[in-house]
Amino acid sequence: TTTTPFGDRPDQPPPKLDTCLSSAVATSFSHVALLEVDDTTRVGYQYYGSSLGTYQQWPGTQWCPETYDPRFRDWYAGGIAGPKDLVLVLDTSMSMASGGRMEMAIDAGVKVIDTLTSVDYATVIAFSTDARPLGGRSTLLKATKYNK
């Protein structure tokens, strides 16, 4: 199954490079699966996410919604960036109170935090006239499900 998150053009086929690479992934996985599996009840999956947002899953399924973008998943972000330390500074000043700015900033921050894996460390700092750590901790925390 191959999907692309190209905004208002969800019917748009993936770029030729992504089509070629996802085909190679499927062929490679099929080859490895045939060589290594000795238990016919065992199931294996392989996922491919490109920097353009194309997503391919083998074996295919009809599950993938149009809004799925692998670039915002921890398995993709962790694979391309490796371990990281993140200090997210959120503007909480009055200028953020109108036009949905605060909601957009929070949504963006959540998307960034959702890309973190258990090898990453992060903290969130609220900034207005002064800076203060959210949650009262000024140290980086391991990005576990609990801490996120």
Tab-separated table of N, CA and C in Angstrom:
chain	number	residue	atom	x	y	z
A	1	THR	N	0.846	-1.175	0.000
A	1	THR	CA	0.000	0.000	0.000
A	1	THR	C	0.888	1.234	0.000
A	2	THR	N	0.624	2.159	-0.881
A	2	THR	CA	1.396	3.393	-0.941
A	2	THR	C	0.440	4.569	-0.852
A	3	THR	N	0.727	5.510	0.037
A	3	THR	CA	-0.073	6.723	0.154
A	3	THR	C	0.842	7.932	0.157
A	4	THR	N	0.270	9.071	-0.204
A	4	THR	CA	1.031	10.316	-0.203
A	4	THR	C	0.206	11.418	0.452
A	5	PRO	N	0.822	12.279	1.245
A	5	PRO	CA	0.106	13.380	1.895
A	5	PRO	C	0.291	14.694	1.153
A	6	PHE	N	-0.110	14.741	-0.102
A	6	PHE	CA	0.157	15.938	-0.874
A	6	PHE	C	-0.987	16.930	-0.811
A	7	GLY	N	-1.382	17.256	0.430
A	7	GLY	CA	-2.358	18.319	0.687
A	7	GLY	C	-3.681	18.115	-0.013
A	8	ASP	N	-4.043	19.060	-0.870
A	8	ASP	CA	-5.340	18.999	-1.536
A	8	ASP	C	-5.310	18.092	-2.755
A	9	ARG	N	-4.222	17.342	-2.953
A	9	ARG	CA	-4.118	16.439	-4.099
A	9	ARG	C	-3.874	15.000	-3.636
A	10	PRO	N	-4.781	14.417	-2.817
A	10	PRO	CA	-4.540	13.072	-2.315
A	10	PRO	C	-4.532	12.005	-3.404
A	11	ASP	N	-5.133	12.319	-4.593
A	11	ASP	CA	-5.139	11.340	-5.684
A	11	ASP	C	-3.822	11.339	-6.454
A	12	GLN	N	-3.011	12.347	-6.233
A	12	GLN	CA	-1.748	12.497	-6.948
A	12	GLN	C	-0.851	11.287	-6.678
A	13	PRO	N	-0.348	10.654	-7.716
A	13	PRO	CA	0.551	9.518	-7.473
A	13	PRO	C	1.849	10.006	-6.833
A	14	PRO	N	2.531	9.123	-6.114
A	14	PRO	CA	3.792	9.529	-5.501
A	14	PRO	C	4.830	9.864	-6.566
A	15	PRO	N	5.815	10.662	-6.209
A	15	PRO	CA	6.890	10.965	-7.155
A	15	PRO	C	7.529	9.674	-7.662
A	16	LYS	N	8.035	9.700	-8.871
A	16	LYS	CA	8.603	8.493	-9.492
A	16	LYS	C	9.702	7.872	-8.636
A	17	LEU	N	10.525	8.699	-8.001
A	17	LEU	CA	11.592	8.168	-7.157
A	17	LEU	C	11.007	7.353	-6.010
A	18	ASP	N	9.960	7.882	-5.361
A	18	ASP	CA	9.326	7.149	-4.262
A	18	ASP	C	8.693	5.850	-4.748
A	19	THR	N	8.074	5.881	-5.916
A	19	THR	CA	7.481	4.659	-6.467
A	19	THR	C	8.560	3.614	-6.692
A	20	CYS	N	9.665	4.039	-7.251
A	20	CYS	CA	10.782	3.130	-7.517
A	20	CYS	C	11.348	2.562	-6.213
A	21	LEU	N	11.598	3.430	-5.246
A	21	LEU	CA	12.173	2.974	-3.980
A	21	LEU	C	11.224	2.063	-3.208
A	22	SER	N	9.936	2.385	-3.189
A	22	SER	CA	8.995	1.536	-2.458
A	22	SER	C	8.860	0.179	-3.135
A	23	SER	N	8.974	0.148	-4.438
A	23	SER	CA	8.953	-1.129	-5.158
A	23	SER	C	10.175	-1.964	-4.787
A	24	ALA	N	11.319	-1.314	-4.680
A	24	ALA	CA	12.553	-2.019	-4.290
A	24	ALA	C	12.438	-2.551	-2.864
A	25	VAL	N	11.795	-1.779	-1.975
A	25	VAL	CA	11.596	-2.230	-0.601
A	25	VAL	C	10.742	-3.500	-0.593
A	26	ALA	N	9.653	-3.505	-1.341
A	26	ALA	CA	8.771	-4.669	-1.389
A	26	ALA	C	9.497	-5.886	-1.945
A	27	THR	N	10.264	-5.707	-3.004
A	27	THR	CA	11.015	-6.817	-3.598
A	27	THR	C	12.047	-7.350	-2.616
A	28	SER	N	12.763	-6.465	-1.953
A	28	SER	CA	13.783	-6.862	-0.985
A	28	SER	C	13.158	-7.625	0.185
A	29	PHE	N	12.051	-7.103	0.704
A	29	PHE	CA	11.417	-7.766	1.840
A	29	PHE	C	10.908	-9.151	1.448
A	30	SER	N	10.308	-9.261	0.271
A	30	SER	CA	9.831	-10.564	-0.198
A	30	SER	C	10.982	-11.561	-0.270
A	31	HIS	N	12.111	-11.114	-0.769
A	31	HIS	CA	13.285	-11.985	-0.894
A	31	HIS	C	13.776	-12.444	0.487
A	32	VAL	N	13.916	-11.516	1.409
A	32	VAL	CA	14.378	-11.852	2.763
A	32	VAL	C	13.371	-12.765	3.453
A	33	ALA	N	12.092	-12.460	3.331
A	33	ALA	CA	11.061	-13.271	3.978
A	33	ALA	C	11.105	-14.717	3.484
A	34	LEU	N	11.298	-14.893	2.190
A	34	LEU	CA	11.356	-16.257	1.639
A	34	LEU	C	12.582	-17.012	2.132
A	35	LEU	N	13.685	-16.324	2.315
A	35	LEU	CA	14.918	-16.974	2.761
A	35	LEU	C	14.930	-17.287	4.251
A	36	GLU	N	14.353	-16.421	5.045
A	36	GLU	CA	14.532	-16.535	6.496
A	36	GLU	C	13.361	-17.135	7.253
A	37	VAL	N	12.193	-17.144	6.696
A	37	VAL	CA	11.052	-17.635	7.461
A	37	VAL	C	10.950	-19.161	7.347
A	38	ASP	N	10.823	-19.790	8.489
A	38	ASP	CA	10.601	-21.232	8.492
A	38	ASP	C	9.312	-21.572	9.228
A	39	ASP	N	8.627	-20.574	9.701
A	39	ASP	CA	7.366	-20.747	10.407
A	39	ASP	C	6.289	-20.014	9.617
A	40	THR	N	5.395	-20.759	8.994
A	40	THR	CA	4.392	-20.130	8.132
A	40	THR	C	3.354	-19.315	8.893
A	41	THR	N	3.323	-19.420	10.225
A	41	THR	CA	2.386	-18.612	11.004
A	41	THR	C	2.989	-17.271	11.405
A	42	ARG	N	4.278	-17.116	11.163
A	42	ARG	CA	4.959	-15.870	11.514
A	42	ARG	C	4.633	-14.796	10.471
A	43	VAL	N	4.364	-13.590	10.942
A	43	VAL	CA	4.023	-12.495	10.043
A	43	VAL	C	5.064	-11.397	10.198
A	44	GLY	N	5.517	-10.837	9.099
A	44	GLY	CA	6.468	-9.733	9.138
A	44	GLY	C	5.917	-8.556	8.360
A	45	TYR	N	6.291	-7.381	8.780
A	45	TYR	CA	5.854	-6.169	8.103
A	45	TYR	C	7.073	-5.297	7.837
A	46	GLN	N	6.981	-4.492	6.815
A	46	GLN	CA	8.032	-3.528	6.526
A	46	GLN	C	7.360	-2.219	6.141
A	47	TYR	N	7.953	-1.119	6.602
A	47	TYR	CA	7.400	0.196	6.346
A	47	TYR	C	8.467	1.064	5.687
A	48	TYR	N	8.033	1.890	4.768
A	48	TYR	CA	8.933	2.813	4.086
A	48	TYR	C	8.292	4.193	4.128
A	49	GLY	N	9.009	5.165	4.630
A	49	GLY	CA	8.538	6.541	4.641
A	49	GLY	C	9.596	7.421	4.006
A	50	SER	N	9.201	8.232	3.036
A	50	SER	CA	10.176	9.090	2.352
A	50	SER	C	10.159	10.496	2.917
A	51	SER	N	11.171	11.257	2.579
A	51	SER	CA	11.251	12.646	3.043
A	51	SER	C	10.168	13.509	2.405
A	52	LEU	N	9.499	13.005	1.368
A	52	LEU	CA	8.398	13.736	0.740
A	52	LEU	C	7.057	13.395	1.386
A	53	GLY	N	7.069	12.429	2.322
A	53	GLY	CA	5.838	12.055	3.005
A	53	GLY	C	5.160	10.828	2.433
A	54	THR	N	5.738	10.223	1.408
A	54	THR	CA	5.164	9.002	0.859
A	54	THR	C	5.354	7.878	1.863
A	55	TYR	N	4.329	7.065	2.011
A	55	TYR	CA	4.359	5.957	2.961
A	55	TYR	C	4.009	4.680	2.216
A	56	GLN	N	4.794	3.635	2.459
A	56	GLN	CA	4.504	2.350	1.866
A	56	GLN	C	4.600	1.280	2.929
A	57	GLN	N	3.637	0.388	2.931
A	57	GLN	CA	3.624	-0.722	3.882
A	57	GLN	C	3.580	-2.021	3.103
A	58	TRP	N	4.391	-2.996	3.543
A	58	TRP	CA	4.345	-4.325	2.947
A	58	TRP	C	4.135	-5.340	4.036
A	59	PRO	N	3.224	-6.277	3.953
A	59	PRO	CA	2.246	-6.399	2.874
A	59	PRO	C	1.233	-5.261	2.925
A	60	GLY	N	0.578	-5.015	1.820
A	60	GLY	CA	-0.353	-3.900	1.693
A	60	GLY	C	-1.613	-4.082	2.506
A	61	THR	N	-2.222	-2.973	2.832
A	61	THR	CA	-3.487	-2.967	3.563
A	61	THR	C	-4.249	-1.711	3.173
A	62	GLN	N	-5.534	-1.716	3.374
A	62	GLN	CA	-6.356	-0.544	3.058
A	62	GLN	C	-6.548	0.358	4.267
A	63	TRP	N	-5.773	0.146	5.341
A	63	TRP	CA	-5.940	0.903	6.576
A	63	TRP	C	-5.579	2.370	6.448
A	64	CYS	N	-4.558	2.689	5.721
A	64	CYS	CA	-3.900	3.990	5.783
A	64	CYS	C	-4.803	5.155	5.359
A	65	PRO	N	-5.114	6.069	6.277
A	65	PRO	CA	-5.940	7.234	5.924
A	65	PRO	C	-5.131	8.252	5.120
A	66	GLU	N	-5.830	9.120	4.417
A	66	GLU	CA	-5.168	10.133	3.581
A	66	GLU	C	-4.304	11.086	4.390
A	67	THR	N	-4.617	11.260	5.678
A	67	THR	CA	-3.886	12.221	6.498
A	67	THR	C	-2.631	11.630	7.134
A	68	TYR	N	-2.352	10.345	6.903
A	68	TYR	CA	-1.187	9.708	7.517
A	68	TYR	C	0.089	10.213	6.845
A	69	ASP	N	0.991	10.751	7.625
A	69	ASP	CA	2.255	11.250	7.114
A	69	ASP	C	3.369	10.675	7.987
A	70	PRO	N	4.197	9.789	7.437
A	70	PRO	CA	5.222	9.128	8.250
A	70	PRO	C	6.257	10.076	8.836
A	71	ARG	N	6.412	11.247	8.258
A	71	ARG	CA	7.437	12.177	8.744
A	71	ARG	C	7.152	12.648	10.168
A	72	PHE	N	5.901	12.471	10.629
A	72	PHE	CA	5.535	12.884	11.981
A	72	PHE	C	5.388	11.703	12.922
A	73	ARG	N	5.945	10.576	12.576
A	73	ARG	CA	5.909	9.379	13.418
A	73	ARG	C	7.276	9.184	14.053
A	74	ASP	N	7.284	8.692	15.288
A	74	ASP	CA	8.554	8.542	15.996
A	74	ASP	C	9.499	7.584	15.292
A	75	TRP	N	8.997	6.528	14.646
A	75	TRP	CA	9.880	5.575	13.969
A	75	TRP	C	10.599	6.225	12.799
A	76	TYR	N	9.963	7.180	12.140
A	76	TYR	CA	10.601	7.863	11.018
A	76	TYR	C	11.582	8.923	11.528
A	77	ALA	N	11.104	9.775	12.420
A	77	ALA	CA	11.951	10.855	12.940
A	77	ALA	C	13.184	10.305	13.651
A	78	GLY	N	12.995	9.243	14.432
A	78	GLY	CA	14.128	8.635	15.127
A	78	GLY	C	15.141	8.042	14.175
A	79	GLY	N	14.651	7.462	13.081
A	79	GLY	CA	15.540	6.844	12.105
A	79	GLY	C	16.373	7.838	11.318
A	80	ILE	N	15.816	9.010	11.050
A	80	ILE	CA	16.571	9.968	10.255
A	80	ILE	C	17.393	10.944	11.089
A	81	ALA	N	17.007	11.132	12.346
A	81	ALA	CA	17.685	12.147	13.157
A	81	ALA	C	18.557	11.579	14.263
A	82	GLY	N	18.265	10.381	14.711
A	82	GLY	CA	19.020	9.827	15.828
A	82	GLY	C	18.636	10.489	17.129
A	83	PRO	N	19.330	10.155	18.223
A	83	PRO	CA	18.997	10.723	19.532
A	83	PRO	C	19.150	12.249	19.542
A	84	LYS	N	18.248	12.901	20.243
A	84	LYS	CA	18.330	14.366	20.294
A	84	LYS	C	17.901	14.902	21.651
A	85	ASP	N	18.378	16.082	21.953
A	85	ASP	CA	17.960	16.846	23.120
A	85	ASP	C	17.160	18.034	22.595
A	86	LEU	N	15.950	18.210	23.117
A	86	LEU	CA	15.052	19.234	22.602
A	86	LEU	C	14.603	20.157	23.723
A	87	VAL	N	14.725	21.448	23.488
A	87	VAL	CA	14.128	22.453	24.365
A	87	VAL	C	13.110	23.189	23.506
A	88	LEU	N	11.842	22.973	23.808
A	88	LEU	CA	10.760	23.586	23.058
A	88	LEU	C	10.311	24.827	23.815
A	89	VAL	N	10.431	25.990	23.183
A	89	VAL	CA	10.047	27.255	23.817
A	89	VAL	C	8.705	27.684	23.231
A	90	LEU	N	7.719	27.825	24.108
A	90	LEU	CA	6.365	28.166	23.704
A	90	LEU	C	6.046	29.590	24.145
A	91	ASP	N	5.731	30.440	23.190
A	91	ASP	CA	5.374	31.832	23.475
A	91	ASP	C	3.994	31.859	24.115
A	92	THR	N	3.910	32.314	25.352
A	92	THR	CA	2.629	32.391	26.061
A	92	THR	C	2.210	33.838	26.311
A	93	SER	N	2.810	34.759	25.586
A	93	SER	CA	2.489	36.175	25.775
A	93	SER	C	1.094	36.483	25.238
A	94	MET	N	0.601	37.652	25.543
A	94	MET	CA	-0.738	38.071	25.121
A	94	MET	C	-0.882	38.112	23.605
A	95	SER	N	0.214	38.294	22.895
A	95	SER	CA	0.125	38.332	21.430
A	95	SER	C	-0.339	36.994	20.854
A	96	MET	N	-0.258	35.941	21.637
A	96	MET	CA	-0.668	34.616	21.181
A	96	MET	C	-2.150	34.343	21.454
A	97	ALA	N	-2.831	35.267	22.132
A	97	ALA	CA	-4.209	35.032	22.568
A	97	ALA	C	-5.242	35.180	21.458
A	98	SER	N	-4.887	35.792	20.351
A	98	SER	CA	-5.881	36.019	19.303
A	98	SER	C	-5.541	35.242	18.031
A	99	GLY	N	-6.554	35.062	17.221
A	99	GLY	CA	-6.355	34.431	15.916
A	99	GLY	C	-5.992	32.959	15.978
A	100	GLY	N	-6.215	32.313	17.108
A	100	GLY	CA	-5.906	30.891	17.223
A	100	GLY	C	-4.423	30.581	17.283
A	101	ARG	N	-3.616	31.614	17.536
A	101	ARG	CA	-2.155	31.421	17.549
A	101	ARG	C	-1.691	30.429	18.613
A	102	MET	N	-2.251	30.558	19.820
A	102	MET	CA	-1.826	29.661	20.897
A	102	MET	C	-2.172	28.217	20.559
A	103	GLU	N	-3.382	27.982	20.050
A	103	GLU	CA	-3.787	26.630	19.693
A	103	GLU	C	-2.868	26.052	18.609
A	104	MET	N	-2.532	26.886	17.623
A	104	MET	CA	-1.632	26.420	16.558
A	104	MET	C	-0.245	26.105	17.109
A	105	ALA	N	0.251	26.936	18.020
A	105	ALA	CA	1.575	26.696	18.613
A	105	ALA	C	1.577	25.412	19.435
A	106	ILE	N	0.510	25.207	20.204
A	106	ILE	CA	0.416	23.980	21.007
A	106	ILE	C	0.334	22.759	20.098
A	107	ASP	N	-0.492	22.835	19.065
A	107	ASP	CA	-0.607	21.713	18.120
A	107	ASP	C	0.736	21.387	17.472
A	108	ALA	N	1.469	22.421	17.076
A	108	ALA	CA	2.786	22.201	16.462
A	108	ALA	C	3.745	21.582	17.463
A	109	GLY	N	3.709	22.064	18.706
A	109	GLY	CA	4.574	21.501	19.748
A	109	GLY	C	4.269	20.041	20.015
A	110	VAL	N	2.992	19.702	20.045
A	110	VAL	CA	2.598	18.299	20.254
A	110	VAL	C	3.104	17.433	19.107
A	111	LYS	N	3.008	17.934	17.873
A	111	LYS	CA	3.509	17.159	16.728
A	111	LYS	C	5.011	16.908	16.859
A	112	VAL	N	5.746	17.913	17.286
A	112	VAL	CA	7.187	17.746	17.469
A	112	VAL	C	7.465	16.736	18.571
A	113	ILE	N	6.792	16.869	19.690
A	113	ILE	CA	7.005	15.953	20.824
A	113	ILE	C	6.622	14.522	20.443
A	114	ASP	N	5.586	14.363	19.626
A	114	ASP	CA	5.169	13.026	19.198
A	114	ASP	C	6.229	12.321	18.346
A	115	THR	N	7.152	13.078	17.760
A	115	THR	CA	8.210	12.449	16.958
A	115	THR	C	9.366	11.937	17.815
A	116	LEU	N	9.373	12.283	19.101
A	116	LEU	CA	10.471	11.872	19.969
A	116	LEU	C	10.356	10.395	20.336
A	117	THR	N	11.504	9.776	20.524
A	117	THR	CA	11.550	8.372	20.920
A	117	THR	C	12.169	8.264	22.310
A	118	SER	N	12.262	7.050	22.817
A	118	SER	CA	12.780	6.842	24.173
A	118	SER	C	14.274	7.142	24.302
A	119	VAL	N	14.962	7.400	23.207
A	119	VAL	CA	16.381	7.778	23.294
A	119	VAL	C	16.556	9.293	23.293
A	120	ASP	N	15.456	10.024	23.195
A	120	ASP	CA	15.492	11.481	23.160
A	120	ASP	C	15.185	12.062	24.545
A	121	TYR	N	15.621	13.298	24.742
A	121	TYR	CA	15.347	14.035	25.972
A	121	TYR	C	14.755	15.387	25.591
A	122	ALA	N	13.800	15.872	26.404
A	122	ALA	CA	13.143	17.129	26.061
A	122	ALA	C	12.604	17.834	27.299
A	123	THR	N	12.343	19.116	27.118
A	123	THR	CA	11.619	19.910	28.103
A	123	THR	C	10.882	21.014	27.357
A	124	VAL	N	9.858	21.553	27.987
A	124	VAL	CA	9.085	22.638	27.382
A	124	VAL	C	9.196	23.859	28.290
A	125	ILE	N	9.540	24.979	27.692
A	125	ILE	CA	9.682	26.247	28.402
A	125	ILE	C	8.590	27.195	27.919
A	126	ALA	N	7.826	27.745	28.850
A	126	ALA	CA	6.828	28.765	28.524
A	126	ALA	C	7.524	30.121	28.632
A	127	PHE	N	7.307	30.972	27.626
A	127	PHE	CA	7.977	32.265	27.617
A	127	PHE	C	6.961	33.371	27.371
A	128	SER	N	6.991	34.368	28.255
A	128	SER	CA	6.207	35.582	28.071
A	128	SER	C	7.120	36.734	28.455
A	129	THR	N	6.965	37.281	29.648
A	129	THR	CA	7.906	38.298	30.118
A	129	THR	C	9.114	37.628	30.764
A	130	ASP	N	8.938	36.375	31.147
A	130	ASP	CA	10.045	35.586	31.676
A	130	ASP	C	9.877	34.144	31.184
A	131	ALA	N	10.883	33.352	31.413
A	131	ALA	CA	10.834	31.951	30.989
A	131	ALA	C	10.633	31.064	32.204
A	132	ARG	N	9.759	30.084	32.065
A	132	ARG	CA	9.543	29.131	33.160
A	132	ARG	C	9.285	27.748	32.557
A	133	PRO	N	9.841	26.726	33.158
A	133	PRO	CA	9.635	25.369	32.639
A	133	PRO	C	8.215	24.892	32.936
A	134	LEU	N	7.572	24.283	31.956
A	134	LEU	CA	6.254	23.698	32.198
A	134	LEU	C	6.444	22.440	33.015
A	135	GLY	N	5.561	22.200	33.923
A	135	GLY	CA	5.680	21.043	34.788
A	135	GLY	C	6.640	21.262	35.939
A	136	GLY	N	7.235	22.459	36.031
A	136	GLY	CA	8.109	22.790	37.147
A	136	GLY	C	9.510	22.215	37.083
A	137	ARG	N	9.846	21.468	36.053
A	137	ARG	CA	11.183	20.860	35.968
A	137	ARG	C	12.001	21.559	34.893
A	138	SER	N	13.171	21.991	35.264
A	138	SER	CA	14.028	22.701	34.313
A	138	SER	C	15.062	21.792	33.674
A	139	THR	N	14.986	20.503	33.925
A	139	THR	CA	15.927	19.560	33.318
A	139	THR	C	15.260	18.835	32.158
A	140	LEU	N	16.079	18.306	31.281
A	140	LEU	CA	15.557	17.506	30.185
A	140	LEU	C	15.059	16.165	30.727
A	141	LEU	N	13.920	15.729	30.239
A	141	LEU	CA	13.352	14.444	30.652
A	141	LEU	C	13.431	13.467	29.494
A	142	LYS	N	13.625	12.205	29.822
A	142	LYS	CA	13.609	11.169	28.798
A	142	LYS	C	12.215	11.158	28.170
A	143	ALA	N	12.155	11.067	26.856
A	143	ALA	CA	10.894	11.164	26.125
A	143	ALA	C	10.145	9.833	26.114
A	144	THR	N	9.757	9.385	27.288
A	144	THR	CA	8.957	8.170	27.416
A	144	THR	C	7.487	8.514	27.184
A	145	LYS	N	6.644	7.514	27.007
A	145	LYS	CA	5.205	7.773	26.847
A	145	LYS	C	4.665	8.539	28.050
A	146	TYR	N	5.122	8.165	29.242
A	146	TYR	CA	4.660	8.817	30.467
A	146	TYR	C	5.040	10.305	30.469
A	147	ASN	N	6.284	10.614	30.104
A	147	ASN	CA	6.755	12.003	30.145
A	147	ASN	C	6.196	12.862	29.025
A	148	LYS	N	5.839	12.249	27.929
A	148	LYS	CA	5.303	13.029	26.820
A	148	LYS	C	3.966	13.616	27.226
